[in-house]
Tab-separated table of C-alpha atoms in Angstrom:
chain	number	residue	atom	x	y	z
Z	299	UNK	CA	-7.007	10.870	47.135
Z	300	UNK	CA	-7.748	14.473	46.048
Z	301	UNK	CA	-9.016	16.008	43.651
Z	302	UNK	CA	-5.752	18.041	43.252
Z	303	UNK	CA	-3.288	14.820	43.018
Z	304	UNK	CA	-5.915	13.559	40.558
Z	305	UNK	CA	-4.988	16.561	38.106
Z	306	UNK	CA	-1.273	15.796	38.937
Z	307	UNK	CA	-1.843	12.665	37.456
Z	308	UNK	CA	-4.003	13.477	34.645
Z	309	UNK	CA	-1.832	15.639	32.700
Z	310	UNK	CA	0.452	12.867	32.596
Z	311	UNK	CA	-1.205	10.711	31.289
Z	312	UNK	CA	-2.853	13.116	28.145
Z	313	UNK	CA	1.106	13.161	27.159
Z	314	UNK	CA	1.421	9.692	27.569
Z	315	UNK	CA	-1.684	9.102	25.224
Z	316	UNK	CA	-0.603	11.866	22.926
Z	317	UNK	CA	2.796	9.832	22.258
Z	318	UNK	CA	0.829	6.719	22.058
Z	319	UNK	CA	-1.504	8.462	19.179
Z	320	UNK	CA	1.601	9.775	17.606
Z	321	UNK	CA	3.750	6.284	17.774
Z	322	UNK	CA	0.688	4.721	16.007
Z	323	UNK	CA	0.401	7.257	13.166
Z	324	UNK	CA	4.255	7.122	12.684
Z	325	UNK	CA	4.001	3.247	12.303
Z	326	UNK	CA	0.596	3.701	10.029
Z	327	UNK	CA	2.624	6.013	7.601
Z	328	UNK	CA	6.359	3.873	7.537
Z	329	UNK	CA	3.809	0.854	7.012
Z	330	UNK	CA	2.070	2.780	4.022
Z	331	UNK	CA	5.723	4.289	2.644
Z	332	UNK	CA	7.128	0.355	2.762
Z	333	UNK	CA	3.874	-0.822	0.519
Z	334	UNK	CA	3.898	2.157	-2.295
Z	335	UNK	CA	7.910	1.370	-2.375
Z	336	UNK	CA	6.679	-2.629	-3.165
Z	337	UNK	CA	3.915	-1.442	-5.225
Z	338	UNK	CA	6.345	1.047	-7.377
Z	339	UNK	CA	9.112	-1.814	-7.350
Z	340	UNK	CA	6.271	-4.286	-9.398
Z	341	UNK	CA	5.263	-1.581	-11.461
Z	342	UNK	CA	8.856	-0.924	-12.407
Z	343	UNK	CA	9.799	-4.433	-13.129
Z	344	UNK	CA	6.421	-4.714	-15.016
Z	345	UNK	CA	7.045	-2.086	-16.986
Z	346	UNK	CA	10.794	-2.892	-17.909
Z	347	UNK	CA	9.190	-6.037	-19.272
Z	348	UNK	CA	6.755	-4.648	-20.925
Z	349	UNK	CA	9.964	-2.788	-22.809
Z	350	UNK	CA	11.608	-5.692	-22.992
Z	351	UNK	CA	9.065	-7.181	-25.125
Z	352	UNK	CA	8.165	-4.864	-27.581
Z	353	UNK	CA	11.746	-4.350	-27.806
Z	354	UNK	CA	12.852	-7.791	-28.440
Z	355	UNK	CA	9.997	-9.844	-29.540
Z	356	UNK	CA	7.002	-7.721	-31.221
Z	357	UNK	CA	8.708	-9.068	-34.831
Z	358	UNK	CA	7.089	-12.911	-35.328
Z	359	UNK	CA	10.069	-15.573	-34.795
Z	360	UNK	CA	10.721	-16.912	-37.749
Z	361	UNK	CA	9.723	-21.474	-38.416
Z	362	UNK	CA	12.213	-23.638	-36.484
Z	363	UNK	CA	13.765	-20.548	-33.819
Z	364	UNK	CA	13.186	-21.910	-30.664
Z	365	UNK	CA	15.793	-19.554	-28.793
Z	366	UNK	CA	13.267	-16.977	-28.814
Z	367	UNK	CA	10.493	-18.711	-27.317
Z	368	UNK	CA	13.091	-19.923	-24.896
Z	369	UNK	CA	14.273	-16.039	-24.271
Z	370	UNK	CA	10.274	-14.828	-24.213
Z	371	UNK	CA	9.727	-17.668	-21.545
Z	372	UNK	CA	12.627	-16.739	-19.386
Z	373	UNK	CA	12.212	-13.119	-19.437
Z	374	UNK	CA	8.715	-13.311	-18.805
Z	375	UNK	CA	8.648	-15.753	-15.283
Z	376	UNK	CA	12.018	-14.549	-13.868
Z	377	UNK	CA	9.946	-11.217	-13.702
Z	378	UNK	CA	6.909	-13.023	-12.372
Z	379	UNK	CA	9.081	-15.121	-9.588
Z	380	UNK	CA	9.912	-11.232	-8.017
Z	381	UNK	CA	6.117	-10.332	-8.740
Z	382	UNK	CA	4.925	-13.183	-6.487
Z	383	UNK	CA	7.571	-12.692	-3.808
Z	384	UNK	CA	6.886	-9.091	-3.378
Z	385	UNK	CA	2.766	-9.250	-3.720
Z	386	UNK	CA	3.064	-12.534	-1.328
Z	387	UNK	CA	5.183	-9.119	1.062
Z	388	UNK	CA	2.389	-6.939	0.234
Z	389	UNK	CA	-0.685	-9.123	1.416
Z	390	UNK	CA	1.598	-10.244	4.525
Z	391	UNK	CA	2.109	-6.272	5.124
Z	392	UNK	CA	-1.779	-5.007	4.356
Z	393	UNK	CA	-3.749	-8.890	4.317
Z	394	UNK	CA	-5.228	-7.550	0.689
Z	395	UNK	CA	-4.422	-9.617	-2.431
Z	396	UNK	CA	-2.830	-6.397	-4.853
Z	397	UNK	CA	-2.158	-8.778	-7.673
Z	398	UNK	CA	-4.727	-12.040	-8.818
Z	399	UNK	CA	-2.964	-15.550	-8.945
Z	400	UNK	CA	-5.103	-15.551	-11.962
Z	401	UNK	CA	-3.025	-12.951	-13.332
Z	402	UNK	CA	0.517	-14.566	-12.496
Z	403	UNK	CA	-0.813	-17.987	-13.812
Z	404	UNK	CA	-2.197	-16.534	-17.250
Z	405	UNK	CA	0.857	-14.882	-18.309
Z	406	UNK	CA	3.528	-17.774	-17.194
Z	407	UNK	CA	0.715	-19.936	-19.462
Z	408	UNK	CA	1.038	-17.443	-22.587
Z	409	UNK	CA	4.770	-17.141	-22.284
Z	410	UNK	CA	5.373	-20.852	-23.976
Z	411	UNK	CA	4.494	-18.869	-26.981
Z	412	UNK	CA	5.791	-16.354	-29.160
Z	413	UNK	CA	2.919	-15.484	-31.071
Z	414	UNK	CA	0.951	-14.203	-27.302
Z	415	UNK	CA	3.689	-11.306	-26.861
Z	416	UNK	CA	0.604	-8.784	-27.784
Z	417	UNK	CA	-1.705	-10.342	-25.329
Z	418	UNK	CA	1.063	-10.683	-22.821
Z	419	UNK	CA	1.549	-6.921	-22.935
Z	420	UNK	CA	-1.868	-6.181	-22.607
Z	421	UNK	CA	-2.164	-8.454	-19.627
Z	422	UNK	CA	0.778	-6.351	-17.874
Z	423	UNK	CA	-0.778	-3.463	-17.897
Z	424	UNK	CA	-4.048	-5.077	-16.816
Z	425	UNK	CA	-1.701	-6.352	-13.897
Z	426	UNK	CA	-0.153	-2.669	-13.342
Z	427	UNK	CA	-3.930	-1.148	-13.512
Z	428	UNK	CA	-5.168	-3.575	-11.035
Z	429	UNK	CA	-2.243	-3.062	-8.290
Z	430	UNK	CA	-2.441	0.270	-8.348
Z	431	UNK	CA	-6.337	0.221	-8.015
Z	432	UNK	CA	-5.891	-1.925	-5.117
Z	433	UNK	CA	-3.378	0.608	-4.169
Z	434	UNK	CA	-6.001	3.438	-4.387
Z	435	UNK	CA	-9.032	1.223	-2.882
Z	436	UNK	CA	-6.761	0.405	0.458
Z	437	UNK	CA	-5.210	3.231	1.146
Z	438	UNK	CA	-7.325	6.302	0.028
Z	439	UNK	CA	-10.323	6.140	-0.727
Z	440	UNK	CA	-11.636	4.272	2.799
Z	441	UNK	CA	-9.630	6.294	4.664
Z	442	UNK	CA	-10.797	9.853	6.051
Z	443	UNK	CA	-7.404	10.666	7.400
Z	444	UNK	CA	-6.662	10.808	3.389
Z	445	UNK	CA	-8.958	13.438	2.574
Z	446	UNK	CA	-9.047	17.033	2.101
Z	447	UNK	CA	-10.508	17.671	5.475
Z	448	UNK	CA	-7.891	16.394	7.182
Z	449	UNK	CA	-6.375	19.367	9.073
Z	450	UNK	CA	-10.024	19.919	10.208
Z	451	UNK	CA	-10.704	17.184	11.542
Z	452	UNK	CA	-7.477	16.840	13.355
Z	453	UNK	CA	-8.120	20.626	14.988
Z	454	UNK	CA	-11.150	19.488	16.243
Z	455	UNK	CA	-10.356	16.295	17.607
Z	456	UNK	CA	-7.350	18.172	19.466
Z	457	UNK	CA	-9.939	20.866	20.561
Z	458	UNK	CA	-12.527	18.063	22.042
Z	459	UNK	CA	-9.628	16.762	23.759
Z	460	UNK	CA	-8.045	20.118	24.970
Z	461	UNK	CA	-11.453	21.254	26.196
Z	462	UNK	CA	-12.650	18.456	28.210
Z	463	UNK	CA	-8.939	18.187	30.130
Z	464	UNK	CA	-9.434	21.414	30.933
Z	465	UNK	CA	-13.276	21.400	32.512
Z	466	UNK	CA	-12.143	18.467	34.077
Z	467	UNK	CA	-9.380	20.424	35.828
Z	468	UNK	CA	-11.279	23.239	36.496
Z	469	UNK	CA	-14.065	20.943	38.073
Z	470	UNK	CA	-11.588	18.727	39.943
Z	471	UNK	CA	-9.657	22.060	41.368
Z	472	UNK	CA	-13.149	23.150	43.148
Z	473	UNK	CA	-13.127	20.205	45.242
């Protein structure tokens, strides 16, 4: 084989590898879109809680009204059922845990009782502080893709790659 049907064959493959590159950073960045979609979706339903309960139940219930306690209860693990469902989505999707089952299990323990609705709203927001800092922790600040110097570093990883195709087809063409 030649030196010349060796070039012939080299560029090629560079395009071949250059949709390979690009396939896997199109994947990389649907896979990030789908978890900050999950992540804003538990925020959102943590938050609407959160409204719901200073809304509805800040005021004490007064001796004897069960209903309320009943209503607190309900309101409070119907949201938690969709928080476990889509954190169980996120771990499956990334393999990191965004939300404690520590978390989950202290407020479904605190919602039997109307008098926790204060401490129940400062544990949501714990939960909302600590998904988003997992958030933060796996997708930006490990990640040098992320950063300011992004353009430069792509340029000169293009460059390094440009320049040694072509003193390999310069060398190859001598021959």
């Amino acid at each position: 084989m030649e030196s010349k049907d060796l070039v012939a064959y080299l560029s090629p493959a560079l395009v071949i590898l250059g949709w390979w590159v690009v396939f896997l950073n199109t994947n990389r960045t649907a896979k990030r879109s789908e978890v900050r979609n999950l992540c804003d979706k538990c925020v959102e339903s943590l938050a609407k809680l959160d409204g719901t309960l200073h809304k509805e139940f800040s005021k004490k219930a007064t001796e004897g009204d069960i209903s309320l306690v009943y209503d607190l209860e309900s309101a409070v693990v119907s949201v938690l059922a969709l928080l476990e469902i889509r954190t169980r989505l996120l771990e499956k999707k990334t393999g990191v845990s965004f939300v404690s089952e520590q978390s989950i299990y202290e407020l479904k323990r605190k919602s039997g009782n109307q008098d926790n609705v204060d401490e129940i709203r400062d544990d949501i927001l714990d939960i909302i502080e600590e998904l988003e800092e997992k958030y933060n922790d796996h997708y930006t600040l490990s990640r040098w893709r992320f950063s300011e110097m992004y353009m430069l570093h792509t340029f000169l990883w293009v460059a390094l790659v440009l320049s040694i195709y072509f003193v390999l087809v310069k060398f190859m063409c001598r021959f």
